Tab-separated table of C-alpha atoms in Angstrom:
chain	number	residue	atom	x	y	z
A	1	UNK	CA	-25.798	-25.122	-13.593
A	2	UNK	CA	-23.044	-27.294	-14.963
A	3	UNK	CA	-22.318	-27.350	-18.586
A	4	UNK	CA	-22.669	-30.749	-20.491
A	5	UNK	CA	-19.334	-31.944	-21.824
A	6	UNK	CA	-21.053	-32.645	-24.959
A	7	UNK	CA	-24.393	-31.675	-26.070
A	8	UNK	CA	-26.836	-34.104	-27.875
A	9	UNK	CA	-28.792	-31.873	-30.313
A	10	UNK	CA	-31.203	-32.959	-33.183
A	11	UNK	CA	-31.403	-29.526	-34.694
A	12	UNK	CA	-29.011	-27.441	-36.375
A	13	UNK	CA	-30.539	-23.916	-35.990
A	14	UNK	CA	-29.815	-21.132	-33.434
A	15	UNK	CA	-32.729	-18.938	-33.190
A	16	UNK	CA	-33.849	-18.552	-36.955
A	17	UNK	CA	-30.032	-18.649	-38.267
A	18	UNK	CA	-28.486	-21.764	-39.494
A	19	UNK	CA	-25.183	-22.649	-37.499
A	20	UNK	CA	-22.285	-23.022	-39.504
A	21	UNK	CA	-19.075	-23.238	-37.335
A	22	UNK	CA	-16.678	-23.239	-40.194
A	23	UNK	CA	-17.651	-19.558	-40.683
A	24	UNK	CA	-14.730	-17.104	-40.045
A	25	UNK	CA	-15.258	-13.459	-39.306
A	26	UNK	CA	-12.316	-11.411	-39.861
A	27	UNK	CA	-11.806	-7.591	-40.190
A	28	UNK	CA	-9.510	-5.601	-42.445
A	29	UNK	CA	-7.691	-2.387	-40.905
A	30	UNK	CA	-4.827	-0.147	-41.115
A	31	UNK	CA	-4.155	3.373	-42.365
A	32	UNK	CA	-5.758	5.150	-45.247
A	33	UNK	CA	-5.050	4.405	-48.784
A	34	UNK	CA	-3.113	1.256	-47.808
A	35	UNK	CA	-5.586	-0.888	-50.177
A	36	UNK	CA	-8.005	-2.707	-47.807
A	37	UNK	CA	-10.617	-2.473	-50.229
A	38	UNK	CA	-8.522	-3.636	-53.311
A	39	UNK	CA	-7.634	-6.264	-51.134
A	40	UNK	CA	-11.290	-7.591	-50.345
A	41	UNK	CA	-12.187	-6.737	-53.955
A	42	UNK	CA	-9.212	-9.228	-54.972
A	43	UNK	CA	-10.425	-11.908	-52.600
A	44	UNK	CA	-14.043	-11.868	-53.963
A	45	UNK	CA	-12.842	-11.742	-57.583
A	46	UNK	CA	-10.208	-14.479	-57.378
A	47	UNK	CA	-12.172	-16.877	-55.427
A	48	UNK	CA	-14.892	-16.351	-58.290
A	49	UNK	CA	-17.519	-15.033	-55.812
A	50	UNK	CA	-18.408	-11.836	-57.715
A	51	UNK	CA	-21.507	-12.122	-60.284
A	52	UNK	CA	-21.073	-11.156	-63.822
A	53	UNK	CA	-23.734	-8.200	-63.238
A	54	UNK	CA	-21.233	-6.980	-60.552
A	55	UNK	CA	-18.190	-7.110	-62.685
A	56	UNK	CA	-20.068	-5.135	-65.291
A	57	UNK	CA	-20.956	-2.539	-62.844
A	58	UNK	CA	-17.524	-2.193	-61.410
A	59	UNK	CA	-16.100	-2.004	-64.931
A	60	UNK	CA	-18.350	0.891	-66.094
A	61	UNK	CA	-17.496	2.536	-62.578
A	62	UNK	CA	-13.741	2.130	-63.325
A	63	UNK	CA	-14.241	3.221	-66.885
A	64	UNK	CA	-15.712	6.513	-65.590
A	65	UNK	CA	-12.842	7.193	-63.200
A	66	UNK	CA	-10.297	6.845	-66.073
A	67	UNK	CA	-8.960	3.500	-64.931
A	68	UNK	CA	-8.054	1.008	-67.397
A	69	UNK	CA	-9.284	-2.611	-66.311
A	70	UNK	CA	-11.087	-3.422	-63.109
A	71	UNK	CA	-10.823	-1.288	-59.846
A	72	UNK	CA	-11.420	-4.164	-57.570
A	73	UNK	CA	-12.071	-1.573	-54.462
A	74	UNK	CA	-15.397	-0.735	-55.908
A	75	UNK	CA	-16.697	-4.179	-55.013
A	76	UNK	CA	-16.697	-3.258	-51.412
A	77	UNK	CA	-16.916	0.873	-51.749
A	78	UNK	CA	-20.961	0.401	-52.351
A	79	UNK	CA	-21.929	3.862	-51.855
A	80	UNK	CA	-21.811	6.530	-54.632
A	81	UNK	CA	-20.523	9.135	-52.407
A	82	UNK	CA	-17.376	6.905	-51.390
A	83	UNK	CA	-16.902	6.057	-55.115
A	84	UNK	CA	-16.716	9.733	-56.009
A	85	UNK	CA	-14.427	10.377	-53.151
A	86	UNK	CA	-12.232	7.309	-53.557
A	87	UNK	CA	-12.406	6.247	-50.006
A	88	UNK	CA	-14.208	4.044	-47.668
A	89	UNK	CA	-16.479	5.806	-44.817
A	90	UNK	CA	-18.561	2.987	-43.475
A	91	UNK	CA	-18.043	-0.580	-42.711
A	92	UNK	CA	-18.462	-2.902	-45.569
A	93	UNK	CA	-19.588	-6.299	-44.803
A	94	UNK	CA	-19.003	-9.058	-47.660
A	95	UNK	CA	-19.521	-12.620	-47.912
A	96	UNK	CA	-17.431	-15.208	-49.661
A	97	UNK	CA	-16.753	-19.213	-49.380
A	98	UNK	CA	-14.242	-21.699	-50.788
A	99	UNK	CA	-14.354	-25.291	-50.699
A	100	UNK	CA	-12.737	-25.262	-47.308
A	101	UNK	CA	-14.812	-22.756	-45.314
A	102	UNK	CA	-17.094	-19.453	-45.304
A	103	UNK	CA	-16.108	-16.145	-44.624
A	104	UNK	CA	-17.505	-12.798	-43.294
A	105	UNK	CA	-15.325	-9.655	-44.156
A	106	UNK	CA	-15.628	-6.189	-42.422
A	107	UNK	CA	-13.925	-3.600	-44.672
A	108	UNK	CA	-13.372	-0.657	-42.182
A	109	UNK	CA	-12.135	2.716	-43.229
A	110	UNK	CA	-8.500	3.905	-42.464
A	111	UNK	CA	-9.410	7.713	-41.668
A	112	UNK	CA	-8.683	8.386	-37.941
A	113	UNK	CA	-12.084	9.966	-37.633
A	114	UNK	CA	-13.728	6.656	-38.257
A	115	UNK	CA	-11.773	4.565	-35.759
A	116	UNK	CA	-15.479	3.815	-34.278
A	117	UNK	CA	-16.431	1.893	-37.497
A	118	UNK	CA	-13.005	-0.146	-36.848
A	119	UNK	CA	-14.230	-0.704	-33.184
A	120	UNK	CA	-17.335	-1.800	-34.513
A	121	UNK	CA	-16.044	-4.494	-36.962
A	122	UNK	CA	-13.666	-5.900	-34.602
A	123	UNK	CA	-16.001	-6.501	-31.961
A	124	UNK	CA	-17.124	-9.645	-33.329
A	125	UNK	CA	-13.962	-10.743	-35.384
A	126	UNK	CA	-12.014	-13.898	-34.888
A	127	UNK	CA	-9.241	-12.354	-37.039
A	128	UNK	CA	-7.759	-9.075	-38.142
A	129	UNK	CA	-5.777	-8.291	-41.241
A	130	UNK	CA	-3.716	-5.152	-40.613
A	131	UNK	CA	-2.422	-3.835	-43.770
A	132	UNK	CA	0.541	-1.709	-44.330
A	133	UNK	CA	1.697	0.088	-47.420
A	134	UNK	CA	5.047	-1.201	-48.167
A	135	UNK	CA	6.023	2.367	-49.260
A	136	UNK	CA	5.181	3.965	-45.912
A	137	UNK	CA	5.670	1.408	-42.986
A	138	UNK	CA	4.180	1.217	-39.751
A	139	UNK	CA	1.985	4.421	-39.301
A	140	UNK	CA	0.092	5.702	-36.204
A	141	UNK	CA	-3.333	4.594	-37.460
A	142	UNK	CA	-1.705	0.948	-38.144
A	143	UNK	CA	-0.667	0.978	-34.481
A	144	UNK	CA	-3.947	2.127	-33.055
A	145	UNK	CA	-5.780	-0.261	-35.010
A	146	UNK	CA	-3.534	-3.228	-33.853
A	147	UNK	CA	-3.633	-2.156	-30.351
A	148	UNK	CA	-7.759	-1.839	-30.649
A	149	UNK	CA	-7.945	-5.407	-32.245
A	150	UNK	CA	-5.895	-6.724	-29.508
A	151	UNK	CA	-7.853	-5.133	-26.604
A	152	UNK	CA	-11.102	-6.445	-28.343
A	153	UNK	CA	-9.719	-10.074	-27.827
A	154	UNK	CA	-9.001	-10.831	-31.427
A	155	UNK	CA	-6.409	-13.714	-31.359
A	156	UNK	CA	-5.347	-14.055	-34.671
A	157	UNK	CA	-3.817	-11.048	-36.412
A	158	UNK	CA	-2.131	-11.328	-39.743
A	159	UNK	CA	-0.043	-8.401	-40.846
A	160	UNK	CA	-0.396	-8.146	-44.818
A	161	UNK	CA	2.324	-5.844	-45.968
A	162	UNK	CA	0.671	-4.581	-49.292
A	163	UNK	CA	2.036	-2.684	-52.734
A	164	UNK	CA	5.030	-4.893	-52.393
A	165	UNK	CA	4.933	-4.203	-56.511
A	166	UNK	CA	5.445	-0.662	-55.832
A	167	UNK	CA	8.844	-1.498	-53.989
A	168	UNK	CA	10.056	-3.857	-56.494
A	169	UNK	CA	9.016	-6.814	-54.328
A	170	UNK	CA	11.792	-6.064	-51.917
A	171	UNK	CA	12.503	-8.671	-49.386
A	172	UNK	CA	14.655	-6.344	-47.663
A	173	UNK	CA	11.653	-3.892	-47.340
A	174	UNK	CA	9.358	-6.519	-46.086
A	175	UNK	CA	11.913	-7.583	-43.158
A	176	UNK	CA	12.428	-3.795	-42.193
A	177	UNK	CA	8.656	-3.364	-41.707
A	178	UNK	CA	8.132	-6.880	-39.950
A	179	UNK	CA	10.816	-6.144	-37.638
A	180	UNK	CA	9.649	-2.676	-36.752
A	181	UNK	CA	6.050	-4.143	-36.281
A	182	UNK	CA	7.833	-6.907	-33.757
A	183	UNK	CA	9.220	-4.210	-31.720
A	184	UNK	CA	5.930	-2.256	-31.427
A	185	UNK	CA	3.512	-5.319	-30.276
A	186	UNK	CA	6.255	-7.143	-28.253
A	187	UNK	CA	4.758	-6.453	-24.980
A	188	UNK	CA	1.173	-7.330	-26.190
A	189	UNK	CA	1.906	-11.075	-26.422
A	190	UNK	CA	-0.662	-11.602	-29.461
A	191	UNK	CA	-1.396	-15.485	-29.486
A	192	UNK	CA	-1.050	-15.648	-33.403
A	193	UNK	CA	0.864	-13.046	-35.264
A	194	UNK	CA	1.713	-13.549	-38.927
A	195	UNK	CA	3.335	-11.526	-41.859
A	196	UNK	CA	2.463	-11.820	-45.461
A	197	UNK	CA	3.771	-9.727	-48.516
A	198	UNK	CA	1.091	-9.102	-51.020
A	199	UNK	CA	0.224	-7.084	-54.027
A	200	UNK	CA	-3.658	-6.709	-53.991
A	201	UNK	CA	-3.321	-4.861	-57.191
A	202	UNK	CA	-1.502	-7.518	-58.972
A	203	UNK	CA	-3.155	-10.264	-56.998
A	204	UNK	CA	0.159	-11.470	-55.725
A	205	UNK	CA	0.125	-13.968	-52.621
A	206	UNK	CA	-3.647	-13.120	-51.977
A	207	UNK	CA	-5.402	-16.095	-53.531
A	208	UNK	CA	-2.797	-17.229	-56.151
A	209	UNK	CA	0.957	-17.146	-55.528
A	210	UNK	CA	1.793	-14.816	-58.532
A	211	UNK	CA	5.213	-13.754	-59.181
A	212	UNK	CA	7.887	-11.581	-57.955
A	213	UNK	CA	8.187	-12.798	-54.509
A	214	UNK	CA	10.121	-16.074	-54.831
A	215	UNK	CA	11.902	-15.669	-51.364
A	216	UNK	CA	8.595	-15.860	-49.609
A	217	UNK	CA	7.850	-19.737	-49.133
A	218	UNK	CA	4.712	-19.373	-46.647
A	219	UNK	CA	1.036	-19.567	-47.224
A	220	UNK	CA	-0.871	-17.206	-49.258
A	221	UNK	CA	-3.557	-14.913	-47.509
A	222	UNK	CA	-6.240	-17.125	-48.344
A	223	UNK	CA	-4.490	-20.326	-47.236
A	224	UNK	CA	-3.847	-18.577	-44.018
A	225	UNK	CA	-7.385	-17.409	-43.392
A	226	UNK	CA	-8.480	-20.874	-44.331
A	227	UNK	CA	-6.203	-22.480	-41.726
A	228	UNK	CA	-7.458	-20.265	-38.677
A	229	UNK	CA	-9.487	-22.154	-36.158
A	230	UNK	CA	-11.498	-19.630	-34.209
A	231	UNK	CA	-11.903	-20.509	-30.680
A	232	UNK	CA	-15.501	-20.191	-29.820
A	233	UNK	CA	-15.780	-20.832	-26.039
A	234	UNK	CA	-19.113	-19.172	-25.164
A	235	UNK	CA	-21.018	-22.378	-24.973
A	236	UNK	CA	-18.639	-23.376	-22.265
A	237	UNK	CA	-18.609	-20.239	-20.185
A	238	UNK	CA	-21.073	-19.691	-17.495
A	239	UNK	CA	-24.654	-18.902	-18.687
A	240	UNK	CA	-25.579	-15.053	-19.553
A	241	UNK	CA	-28.892	-14.378	-20.559
A	242	UNK	CA	-29.859	-10.732	-20.803
A	243	UNK	CA	-33.550	-10.040	-20.908
A	244	UNK	CA	-34.476	-8.061	-24.129
A	245	UNK	CA	-38.390	-8.129	-23.920
A	246	UNK	CA	-41.126	-9.400	-21.430
A	247	UNK	CA	-43.520	-11.201	-23.630
A	248	UNK	CA	-47.041	-11.285	-22.684
A	249	UNK	CA	-50.366	-12.428	-24.581
A	250	UNK	CA	-53.801	-11.172	-24.713
A	251	UNK	CA	-56.103	-10.750	-21.794
A	252	UNK	CA	-57.291	-13.935	-20.085
A	253	UNK	CA	-54.087	-15.554	-20.885
A	254	UNK	CA	-51.692	-15.980	-18.047
A	255	UNK	CA	-48.411	-16.660	-20.496
A	256	UNK	CA	-45.627	-14.431	-19.465
A	257	UNK	CA	-42.102	-15.219	-21.134
A	258	UNK	CA	-38.696	-13.461	-21.078
A	259	UNK	CA	-37.222	-12.917	-24.672
A	260	UNK	CA	-33.513	-12.515	-25.510
A	261	UNK	CA	-30.380	-13.921	-26.925
A	262	UNK	CA	-28.340	-16.390	-24.855
A	263	UNK	CA	-24.777	-14.699	-24.700
A	264	UNK	CA	-23.069	-17.622	-23.242
A	265	UNK	CA	-23.324	-20.896	-21.798
A	266	UNK	CA	-26.056	-23.382	-22.161
A	267	UNK	CA	-29.747	-23.433	-20.920
A	268	UNK	CA	-31.638	-26.730	-20.130
A	269	UNK	CA	-35.131	-27.081	-19.505
A	270	UNK	CA	-35.761	-27.682	-15.818
A	271	UNK	CA	-32.314	-26.200	-14.707
A	272	UNK	CA	-31.967	-23.635	-12.024
A	273	UNK	CA	-31.032	-20.008	-12.817
A	274	UNK	CA	-30.255	-16.941	-10.720
A	275	UNK	CA	-32.288	-13.743	-11.563
A	276	UNK	CA	-30.204	-10.389	-11.212
A	277	UNK	CA	-30.787	-7.900	-9.705
A	278	UNK	CA	-33.566	-9.826	-7.879
A	279	UNK	CA	-31.232	-12.018	-6.414
A	280	UNK	CA	-33.634	-14.981	-6.680
A	281	UNK	CA	-33.208	-18.499	-8.018
A	282	UNK	CA	-35.963	-20.165	-10.186
A	283	UNK	CA	-36.377	-23.090	-12.591
A	284	UNK	CA	-36.664	-22.839	-16.071
A	285	UNK	CA	-40.042	-24.398	-17.139
A	286	UNK	CA	-39.867	-24.342	-20.740
A	287	UNK	CA	-37.849	-22.931	-23.455
A	288	UNK	CA	-39.751	-21.533	-26.591
A	289	UNK	CA	-38.532	-20.495	-30.170
A	290	UNK	CA	-40.372	-19.898	-33.276
A	291	UNK	CA	-40.066	-23.742	-34.068
A	292	UNK	CA	-41.761	-24.696	-30.808
A	293	UNK	CA	-40.478	-25.935	-27.372
A	294	UNK	CA	-37.110	-27.206	-26.981
A	295	UNK	CA	-35.012	-28.928	-24.055
A	296	UNK	CA	-31.542	-27.198	-24.736
A	297	UNK	CA	-30.463	-24.027	-25.964
A	298	UNK	CA	-26.916	-22.606	-26.306
A	299	UNK	CA	-24.929	-19.469	-26.992
A	300	UNK	CA	-26.358	-17.529	-29.943
A	301	UNK	CA	-29.729	-18.863	-29.612
A	302	UNK	CA	-32.716	-16.193	-29.713
A	303	UNK	CA	-35.418	-17.867	-27.246
A	304	UNK	CA	-38.179	-17.046	-24.711
A	305	UNK	CA	-37.943	-18.496	-21.152
A	306	UNK	CA	-40.978	-19.501	-19.054
A	307	UNK	CA	-40.033	-19.884	-15.423
A	308	UNK	CA	-41.424	-21.908	-12.718
A	309	UNK	CA	-42.036	-18.834	-10.346
A	310	UNK	CA	-43.405	-15.301	-10.876
A	311	UNK	CA	-40.567	-13.151	-10.000
A	312	UNK	CA	-40.420	-9.073	-11.148
A	313	UNK	CA	-38.166	-9.174	-14.059
A	314	UNK	CA	-37.948	-6.478	-16.763
A	315	UNK	CA	-35.529	-5.572	-19.726
A	316	UNK	CA	-31.999	-5.190	-18.787
A	317	UNK	CA	-32.379	-7.948	-15.981
A	318	UNK	CA	-30.073	-11.192	-16.504
A	319	UNK	CA	-30.811	-14.842	-16.003
A	320	UNK	CA	-27.166	-16.154	-14.889
A	321	UNK	CA	-25.703	-19.435	-13.674
A	322	UNK	CA	-26.187	-19.467	-9.968
A	323	UNK	CA	-22.619	-21.209	-9.271
A	324	UNK	CA	-20.885	-18.538	-11.323
A	325	UNK	CA	-22.586	-15.181	-11.248
A	326	UNK	CA	-21.046	-12.274	-12.817
A	327	UNK	CA	-19.813	-9.265	-10.827
A	328	UNK	CA	-22.781	-7.108	-9.750
A	329	UNK	CA	-21.329	-3.494	-9.197
A	330	UNK	CA	-22.046	0.087	-9.416
A	331	UNK	CA	-18.299	0.971	-9.892
A	332	UNK	CA	-16.480	0.008	-13.052
A	333	UNK	CA	-12.891	-0.247	-13.843
A	334	UNK	CA	-12.600	-0.089	-17.805
A	335	UNK	CA	-10.349	0.479	-20.847
A	336	UNK	CA	-12.155	2.600	-23.216
A	337	UNK	CA	-11.593	4.131	-26.759
A	338	UNK	CA	-12.969	7.630	-26.946
A	339	UNK	CA	-14.630	8.015	-30.339
A	340	UNK	CA	-16.285	11.397	-30.042
A	341	UNK	CA	-14.838	14.600	-31.848
A	342	UNK	CA	-16.153	16.440	-28.624
A	343	UNK	CA	-13.782	15.598	-25.724
A	344	UNK	CA	-14.854	13.639	-22.689
A	345	UNK	CA	-15.977	16.070	-19.715
A	346	UNK	CA	-15.577	15.135	-16.236
A	347	UNK	CA	-18.895	16.556	-15.530
A	348	UNK	CA	-20.494	14.948	-18.519
A	349	UNK	CA	-23.725	13.239	-18.389
A	350	UNK	CA	-23.586	9.721	-19.869
A	351	UNK	CA	-25.682	6.612	-20.592
A	352	UNK	CA	-23.720	3.226	-20.126
A	353	UNK	CA	-25.479	0.566	-22.420
A	354	UNK	CA	-24.121	-3.243	-21.572
A	355	UNK	CA	-25.916	-5.801	-23.263
A	356	UNK	CA	-29.819	-4.987	-22.865
A	357	UNK	CA	-29.204	-2.836	-19.717
A	358	UNK	CA	-28.648	1.071	-19.785
A	359	UNK	CA	-27.787	3.006	-16.714
A	360	UNK	CA	-26.674	6.641	-16.161
A	361	UNK	CA	-22.758	6.861	-15.490
A	362	UNK	CA	-20.331	9.548	-14.252
A	363	UNK	CA	-16.601	9.641	-14.737
A	364	UNK	CA	-14.910	8.911	-11.333
A	365	UNK	CA	-11.699	9.292	-12.749
A	366	UNK	CA	-8.783	8.558	-15.531
A	367	UNK	CA	-6.111	6.295	-14.269
A	368	UNK	CA	-3.780	6.734	-17.519
A	369	UNK	CA	-3.659	7.100	-21.081
A	370	UNK	CA	-2.064	4.758	-23.602
A	371	UNK	CA	0.634	6.357	-25.672
A	372	UNK	CA	-0.282	4.613	-29.151
A	373	UNK	CA	3.336	4.668	-30.530
A	374	UNK	CA	4.860	2.984	-27.441
A	375	UNK	CA	2.249	1.365	-25.731
A	376	UNK	CA	3.456	3.091	-22.497
A	377	UNK	CA	0.971	4.175	-19.785
A	378	UNK	CA	1.097	7.833	-19.449
A	379	UNK	CA	-0.410	10.514	-16.710
A	380	UNK	CA	-4.038	11.457	-17.792
A	381	UNK	CA	-5.237	14.982	-17.695
A	382	UNK	CA	-9.030	15.508	-16.744
A	383	UNK	CA	-10.445	14.803	-20.310
A	384	UNK	CA	-10.089	12.469	-23.453
A	385	UNK	CA	-9.667	13.517	-26.954
A	386	UNK	CA	-11.138	11.597	-30.025
A	387	UNK	CA	-9.314	8.516	-30.410
A	388	UNK	CA	-7.416	8.454	-26.896
A	389	UNK	CA	-7.388	4.971	-25.273
A	390	UNK	CA	-7.414	5.185	-21.572
A	391	UNK	CA	-8.340	3.114	-18.368
A	392	UNK	CA	-11.133	4.945	-16.475
A	393	UNK	CA	-13.373	4.564	-13.396
A	394	UNK	CA	-16.835	4.939	-13.722
A	395	UNK	CA	-19.678	5.421	-11.169
A	396	UNK	CA	-23.234	3.934	-12.222
A	397	UNK	CA	-26.355	5.291	-10.883
A	398	UNK	CA	-27.613	1.191	-10.827
A	399	UNK	CA	-25.329	-1.722	-10.803
A	400	UNK	CA	-24.721	-3.604	-13.978
A	401	UNK	CA	-23.734	-7.503	-14.220
A	402	UNK	CA	-20.442	-7.497	-15.748
A	403	UNK	CA	-17.814	-10.187	-16.549
A	404	UNK	CA	-14.141	-9.197	-17.399
A	405	UNK	CA	-13.929	-8.522	-21.050
A	406	UNK	CA	-11.122	-10.826	-21.491
A	407	UNK	CA	-13.522	-13.806	-20.172
A	408	UNK	CA	-16.627	-12.794	-21.874
A	409	UNK	CA	-16.944	-10.290	-24.455
A	410	UNK	CA	-20.490	-9.905	-24.463
A	411	UNK	CA	-21.097	-9.157	-20.774
A	412	UNK	CA	-17.488	-7.252	-20.769
A	413	UNK	CA	-18.369	-4.678	-23.306
A	414	UNK	CA	-20.169	-1.629	-22.984
A	415	UNK	CA	-20.895	1.945	-24.986
A	416	UNK	CA	-21.133	5.210	-23.425
A	417	UNK	CA	-23.806	7.635	-24.870
A	418	UNK	CA	-24.075	11.362	-24.472
A	419	UNK	CA	-27.243	11.862	-22.756
A	420	UNK	CA	-27.498	15.410	-24.314
A	421	UNK	CA	-26.755	14.649	-27.870
A	422	UNK	CA	-27.633	10.765	-27.813
A	423	UNK	CA	-24.332	10.020	-29.714
A	424	UNK	CA	-22.152	7.051	-28.906
A	425	UNK	CA	-19.070	8.558	-27.751
A	426	UNK	CA	-17.002	5.681	-26.484
A	427	UNK	CA	-16.671	2.050	-26.641
A	428	UNK	CA	-15.225	0.164	-23.326
A	429	UNK	CA	-14.068	-3.090	-22.079
A	430	UNK	CA	-14.479	-3.953	-18.303
A	431	UNK	CA	-11.438	-5.134	-16.543
């Protein structure tokens, strides 16, 4: 099925959610105590997104901690346990808007043991703000988060060198950190890489320009975020519709539909689709939503499909473009980030979950490890430790329907679950 060059649509909804193509999703990441929560608090405060009662609550919490004025980090550190410890231990999603666009922020923890939270936040982000403490420079966790953001397909990376007030707004310090970062990421070929000196505590070059850095003539952080144009190509990619649920009504009714979300591409009533793993083609008889029948559905829509033919279909199966199907394979080569404190075992029992499909998986080999300091490939041992990034080979009990992650983030991503503990132990991207 070809994708129309331009869709003529009379609705502005996808599933039950209102479409707003002006929304920018971004993540803040970096090492611990580099000021991520304060930076997000500054963005919320200076764009006048914070309600009066929230400010009052932050003022009271700041006073309890013996801080004069407002501790803006408390606007994102929402859990009492986090406030008491003074750290962020989860992904905190926040929303704000300016006259130019809307934003969704994922504030992730800097602690090494919470790298999994950063992976979660980056997996759907258009952009990443990598914070660096100007007093400390580029640290191992800074390198790790940058590399993971790049692996996860984040196209726009902004390096915010924070706490410039603590180094007397030194241009020399800013230049030295920028040059070191450039040397680290040189081989990654990041499409859009920008550097901004900021002081989240003082508010300099976050929303307002502030003072202290007249030598920097570029845009503020907010102006940079407003200027980014995220590439949304999923509507123009081949159709991928994983089946989440087979819908049947009561006795005596022959209604049978297949519910899920369109991960990429376009569905048109009357179009031919290929069903995997059955390998049969059929025609879409109708596309049903809570609002009724529709002629066209696009990536992001939650819909139920009715088919012209009766085919044995269950959860985890996939409707795809018959001209451009995904790879169907029981052997995968993938890059993974190992997230568990327990090391990966060659004989470990794992479940691979990709879209709505879950299959048993075995480690067939580790091709190489990535040295997070140099990005060089290193010979691998027989196991992986927490936060190791490696290319591995997996053998699956049943095939999955996968695209390279660089082509399709939805069908190219997976997680590994320990079959014994039911804990998520790795995030992976197919080659």
